[in-house]
PDB file of C-alpha atoms in Angstrom:
ATOM      1  CA  UNK I 192     116.368 109.514 116.022  1.00  0.00           C
ATOM      2  CA  UNK I 193     113.830 107.035 114.802  1.00  0.00           C
ATOM      3  CA  UNK I 194     112.855 103.374 114.854  1.00  0.00           C
ATOM      4  CA  UNK I 195     111.346 101.843 111.729  1.00  0.00           C
ATOM      5  CA  UNK I 196     109.958  98.455 110.797  1.00  0.00           C
ATOM      6  CA  UNK I 197     109.113  97.878 107.151  1.00  0.00           C
ATOM      7  CA  UNK I 198     107.968  95.312 104.639  1.00  0.00           C
ATOM      8  CA  UNK I 199     109.074  95.760 101.030  1.00  0.00           C
ATOM      9  CA  UNK I 200     107.722  94.028  97.945  1.00  0.00           C
ATOM     10  CA  UNK I 201     110.850  92.946  96.099  1.00  0.00           C
ATOM     11  CA  UNK I 202     108.971  90.969  93.425  1.00  0.00           C
ATOM     12  CA  UNK I 203     109.643  92.101  89.889  1.00  0.00           C
ATOM     13  CA  UNK I 204     106.660  90.446  88.222  1.00  0.00           C
ATOM     14  CA  UNK I 205     104.079  90.217  90.997  1.00  0.00           C
ATOM     15  CA  UNK I 206     102.925  92.221  93.949  1.00  0.00           C
ATOM     16  CA  UNK I 207     102.235  91.341  97.568  1.00  0.00           C
ATOM     17  CA  UNK I 208     100.008  94.311  98.408  1.00  0.00           C
ATOM     18  CA  UNK I 209      96.445  94.688  97.120  1.00  0.00           C
ATOM     19  CA  UNK I 210      95.209  97.597  95.015  1.00  0.00           C
ATOM     20  CA  UNK I 211      93.658 100.038  97.533  1.00  0.00           C
ATOM     21  CA  UNK I 212      92.828 102.783  95.019  1.00  0.00           C
ATOM     22  CA  UNK I 213      89.075 102.351  95.650  1.00  0.00           C
ATOM     23  CA  UNK I 214      89.489 102.712  99.428  1.00  0.00           C
ATOM     24  CA  UNK I 215      89.207 105.686 101.788  1.00  0.00           C
ATOM     25  CA  UNK I 216      91.420 104.694 104.720  1.00  0.00           C
ATOM     26  CA  UNK I 217      93.849 102.260 106.295  1.00  0.00           C
ATOM     27  CA  UNK I 218      92.895 100.597 109.588  1.00  0.00           C
ATOM     28  CA  UNK I 219      95.675  99.496 111.928  1.00  0.00           C
ATOM     29  CA  UNK I 220      94.819  96.998 114.671  1.00  0.00           C
ATOM     30  CA  UNK I 221      97.544  97.736 117.225  1.00  0.00           C
ATOM     31  CA  UNK I 222      98.247  98.027 120.916  1.00  0.00           C
ATOM     32  CA  UNK I 223     100.804  99.904 122.943  1.00  0.00           C
ATOM     33  CA  UNK I 224     101.876  99.713 126.549  1.00  0.00           C
ATOM     34  CA  UNK I 225     103.129 103.296 126.576  1.00  0.00           C
ATOM     35  CA  UNK I 226     101.832 106.813 125.993  1.00  0.00           C
ATOM     36  CA  UNK I 227     104.257 107.429 123.126  1.00  0.00           C
ATOM     37  CA  UNK I 228     103.115 110.203 120.742  1.00  0.00           C
ATOM     38  CA  UNK I 229     105.484 109.824 117.762  1.00  0.00           C
ATOM     39  CA  UNK I 230     103.978 106.859 115.884  1.00  0.00           C
ATOM     40  CA  UNK I 231     103.653 107.127 112.108  1.00  0.00           C
ATOM     41  CA  UNK I 232     102.664 104.765 109.303  1.00  0.00           C
ATOM     42  CA  UNK I 233     103.910 105.083 105.732  1.00  0.00           C
ATOM     43  CA  UNK I 234     103.214 103.585 102.335  1.00  0.00           C
ATOM     44  CA  UNK I 235     105.002 103.746  99.006  1.00  0.00           C
ATOM     45  CA  UNK I 236     108.060 105.660  97.876  1.00  0.00           C
ATOM     46  CA  UNK I 237     106.578 108.983  96.729  1.00  0.00           C
ATOM     47  CA  UNK I 238     108.759 112.080  96.987  1.00  0.00           C
ATOM     48  CA  UNK I 239     107.277 115.579  97.110  1.00  0.00           C
ATOM     49  CA  UNK I 240     108.527 118.246  94.702  1.00  0.00           C
ATOM     50  CA  UNK I 241     111.128 120.134  96.740  1.00  0.00           C
ATOM     51  CA  UNK I 242     110.831 117.527  99.519  1.00  0.00           C
ATOM     52  CA  UNK I 243     113.526 116.790 102.074  1.00  0.00           C
ATOM     53  CA  UNK I 244     116.468 114.636 100.982  1.00  0.00           C
ATOM     54  CA  UNK I 245     115.550 111.466 102.938  1.00  0.00           C
ATOM     55  CA  UNK I 246     111.758 111.969 102.928  1.00  0.00           C
ATOM     56  CA  UNK I 247     110.371 109.233 100.691  1.00  0.00           C
ATOM     57  CA  UNK I 248     106.937 107.669 101.046  1.00  0.00           C
ATOM     58  CA  UNK I 249     103.507 108.918 102.124  1.00  0.00           C
ATOM     59  CA  UNK I 250     103.403 109.202 105.898  1.00  0.00           C
ATOM     60  CA  UNK I 251     100.654 109.793 108.476  1.00  0.00           C
ATOM     61  CA  UNK I 252     100.697 110.190 112.255  1.00  0.00           C
ATOM     62  CA  UNK I 253      98.570 107.860 114.388  1.00  0.00           C
ATOM     63  CA  UNK I 254      97.970 107.629 118.124  1.00  0.00           C
ATOM     64  CA  UNK I 255      97.087 104.259 119.693  1.00  0.00           C
ATOM     65  CA  UNK I 256      97.735 105.455 123.256  1.00  0.00           C
ATOM     66  CA  UNK I 257      94.061 105.261 124.228  1.00  0.00           C
ATOM     67  CA  UNK I 258      94.204 101.469 123.850  1.00  0.00           C
ATOM     68  CA  UNK I 259      95.407 101.022 127.464  1.00  0.00           C
ATOM     69  CA  UNK I 260      97.286  97.826 126.614  1.00  0.00           C
ATOM     70  CA  UNK I 261      94.446  96.314 124.549  1.00  0.00           C
ATOM     71  CA  UNK I 262      94.284  95.921 120.794  1.00  0.00           C
ATOM     72  CA  UNK I 263      92.398  98.767 119.184  1.00  0.00           C
ATOM     73  CA  UNK I 264      91.715  99.824 115.612  1.00  0.00           C
ATOM     74  CA  UNK I 265      93.155 103.161 114.551  1.00  0.00           C
ATOM     75  CA  UNK I 266      91.764 104.346 111.210  1.00  0.00           C
ATOM     76  CA  UNK I 267      93.884 106.699 109.107  1.00  0.00           C
ATOM     77  CA  UNK I 268      92.069 108.386 106.202  1.00  0.00           C
ATOM     78  CA  UNK I 269      94.190 108.342 103.035  1.00  0.00           C
ATOM     79  CA  UNK I 270      93.818 112.135 103.019  1.00  0.00           C
ATOM     80  CA  UNK I 271      95.925 112.210 106.231  1.00  0.00           C
ATOM     81  CA  UNK I 272      98.975 110.919 104.351  1.00  0.00           C
ATOM     82  CA  UNK I 273     101.573 113.259 102.849  1.00  0.00           C
ATOM     83  CA  UNK I 274     104.858 112.825 101.008  1.00  0.00           C
ATOM     84  CA  UNK I 275     106.030 116.272 102.133  1.00  0.00           C
ATOM     85  CA  UNK I 276     107.399 115.664 105.607  1.00  0.00           C
ATOM     86  CA  UNK I 277     110.471 116.617 107.592  1.00  0.00           C
ATOM     87  CA  UNK I 278     113.074 113.856 107.424  1.00  0.00           C
ATOM     88  CA  UNK I 279     114.498 114.901 110.825  1.00  0.00           C
ATOM     89  CA  UNK I 280     111.229 114.761 112.811  1.00  0.00           C
ATOM     90  CA  UNK I 281     108.675 112.953 110.631  1.00  0.00           C
ATOM     91  CA  UNK I 282     106.295 115.899 111.030  1.00  0.00           C
ATOM     92  CA  UNK I 283     104.266 116.946 107.996  1.00  0.00           C
ATOM     93  CA  UNK I 284     105.429 120.154 106.318  1.00  0.00           C
ATOM     94  CA  UNK I 285     102.448 120.324 103.955  1.00  0.00           C
ATOM     95  CA  UNK I 286      99.554 117.901 103.972  1.00  0.00           C
ATOM     96  CA  UNK I 287      97.173 116.406 101.468  1.00  0.00           C
ATOM     97  CA  UNK I 288      94.564 118.797 102.912  1.00  0.00           C
ATOM     98  CA  UNK I 289      96.866 121.744 102.100  1.00  0.00           C
ATOM     99  CA  UNK I 290      97.379 120.679  98.484  1.00  0.00           C
ATOM    100  CA  UNK I 291      96.313 117.525  96.604  1.00  0.00           C
ATOM    101  CA  UNK I 292      99.834 117.257  95.120  1.00  0.00           C
ATOM    102  CA  UNK I 293     100.920 115.755  98.482  1.00  0.00           C
ATOM    103  CA  UNK I 294      98.185 113.071  98.546  1.00  0.00           C
ATOM    104  CA  UNK I 295      99.021 109.438  97.774  1.00  0.00           C
ATOM    105  CA  UNK I 296      99.004 109.051  93.992  1.00  0.00           C
ATOM    106  CA  UNK I 297      97.143 106.346  92.059  1.00  0.00           C
ATOM    107  CA  UNK I 298     100.385 104.504  91.262  1.00  0.00           C
ATOM    108  CA  UNK I 299     101.102 104.088  94.980  1.00  0.00           C
ATOM    109  CA  UNK I 300      97.523 103.152  95.867  1.00  0.00           C
ATOM    110  CA  UNK I 301      97.451 100.508  93.124  1.00  0.00           C
ATOM    111  CA  UNK I 302     100.824  99.024  94.145  1.00  0.00           C
ATOM    112  CA  UNK I 303     102.314 100.534  97.306  1.00  0.00           C
ATOM    113  CA  UNK I 304     105.517  98.424  97.147  1.00  0.00           C
ATOM    114  CA  UNK I 305     106.349  99.113 100.814  1.00  0.00           C
ATOM    115  CA  UNK I 306     104.750  99.947 104.150  1.00  0.00           C
ATOM    116  CA  UNK I 307     106.386 100.954 107.423  1.00  0.00           C
ATOM    117  CA  UNK I 308     105.703 101.724 111.054  1.00  0.00           C
ATOM    118  CA  UNK I 309     107.824 104.512 112.520  1.00  0.00           C
ATOM    119  CA  UNK I 310     108.531 105.889 115.992  1.00  0.00           C
ATOM    120  CA  UNK I 311     110.239 109.250 115.530  1.00  0.00           C
ATOM    121  CA  UNK I 312     110.590 112.858 116.548  1.00  0.00           C
ATOM    122  CA  UNK I 313     109.395 112.325 120.127  1.00  0.00           C
ATOM    123  CA  UNK I 314     111.432 111.121 123.102  1.00  0.00           C
ATOM    124  CA  UNK I 315     109.948 108.336 125.154  1.00  0.00           C
ATOM    125  CA  UNK I 316     109.432 104.634 125.648  1.00  0.00           C
ATOM    126  CA  UNK I 317     108.280 102.901 122.472  1.00  0.00           C
ATOM    127  CA  UNK I 318     106.207  99.727 122.440  1.00  0.00           C
ATOM    128  CA  UNK I 319     103.862  98.746 119.612  1.00  0.00           C
ATOM    129  CA  UNK I 320     102.269  95.411 118.738  1.00  0.00           C
ATOM    130  CA  UNK I 321     100.634  94.989 115.333  1.00  0.00           C
ATOM    131  CA  UNK I 322      97.807  92.519 114.783  1.00  0.00           C
ATOM    132  CA  UNK I 323      96.580  93.541 111.330  1.00  0.00           C
ATOM    133  CA  UNK I 324      96.544  96.201 108.635  1.00  0.00           C
ATOM    134  CA  UNK I 325      93.499  96.626 106.404  1.00  0.00           C
ATOM    135  CA  UNK I 326      92.240  98.999 103.754  1.00  0.00           C
ATOM    136  CA  UNK I 327      88.720 100.233 104.596  1.00  0.00           C
ATOM    137  CA  UNK I 328      85.949 102.243 102.998  1.00  0.00           C
ATOM    138  CA  UNK I 329      86.594 100.364  99.756  1.00  0.00           C
ATOM    139  CA  UNK I 330      84.132 100.244  96.915  1.00  0.00           C
ATOM    140  CA  UNK I 331      84.890  96.505  96.889  1.00  0.00           C
ATOM    141  CA  UNK I 332      85.208  94.291  99.970  1.00  0.00           C
ATOM    142  CA  UNK I 333      87.509  95.335 102.836  1.00  0.00           C
ATOM    143  CA  UNK I 334      91.047  94.160 102.147  1.00  0.00           C
ATOM    144  CA  UNK I 335      93.715  92.963 104.529  1.00  0.00           C
ATOM    145  CA  UNK I 336      97.041  94.420 103.556  1.00  0.00           C
TER     146      UNK I 336
END
């Protein structure tokens, strides 16, 4: 099973997320009270050629367990995201490092439309608090998402 929390931009003529196409990574300021190992973060609605039926969006694993109950920043390089993942476990099948076709595309980076936190594919106690999400390594100023 899985647990998911998401925000979706439903605006037809505007957008709520900034353009992050000039950025290198996404920084999550989070804390957890458990040692859960199945956290993932996703953006957009991309679907890999030949991808699994329910696998939409670019997803990356992250591990905040070293935070020991304190807020910590976990940085996820955009090259860690993939739209070719297993819809039963959330595990990457092929990554952006394997083939650039699985990297977040410019359309998604310019207007991601949705972002989600997932807990999936690993049994255990789940607890995650989110303080902020920011794009980092940008050619312009750092942006809060």
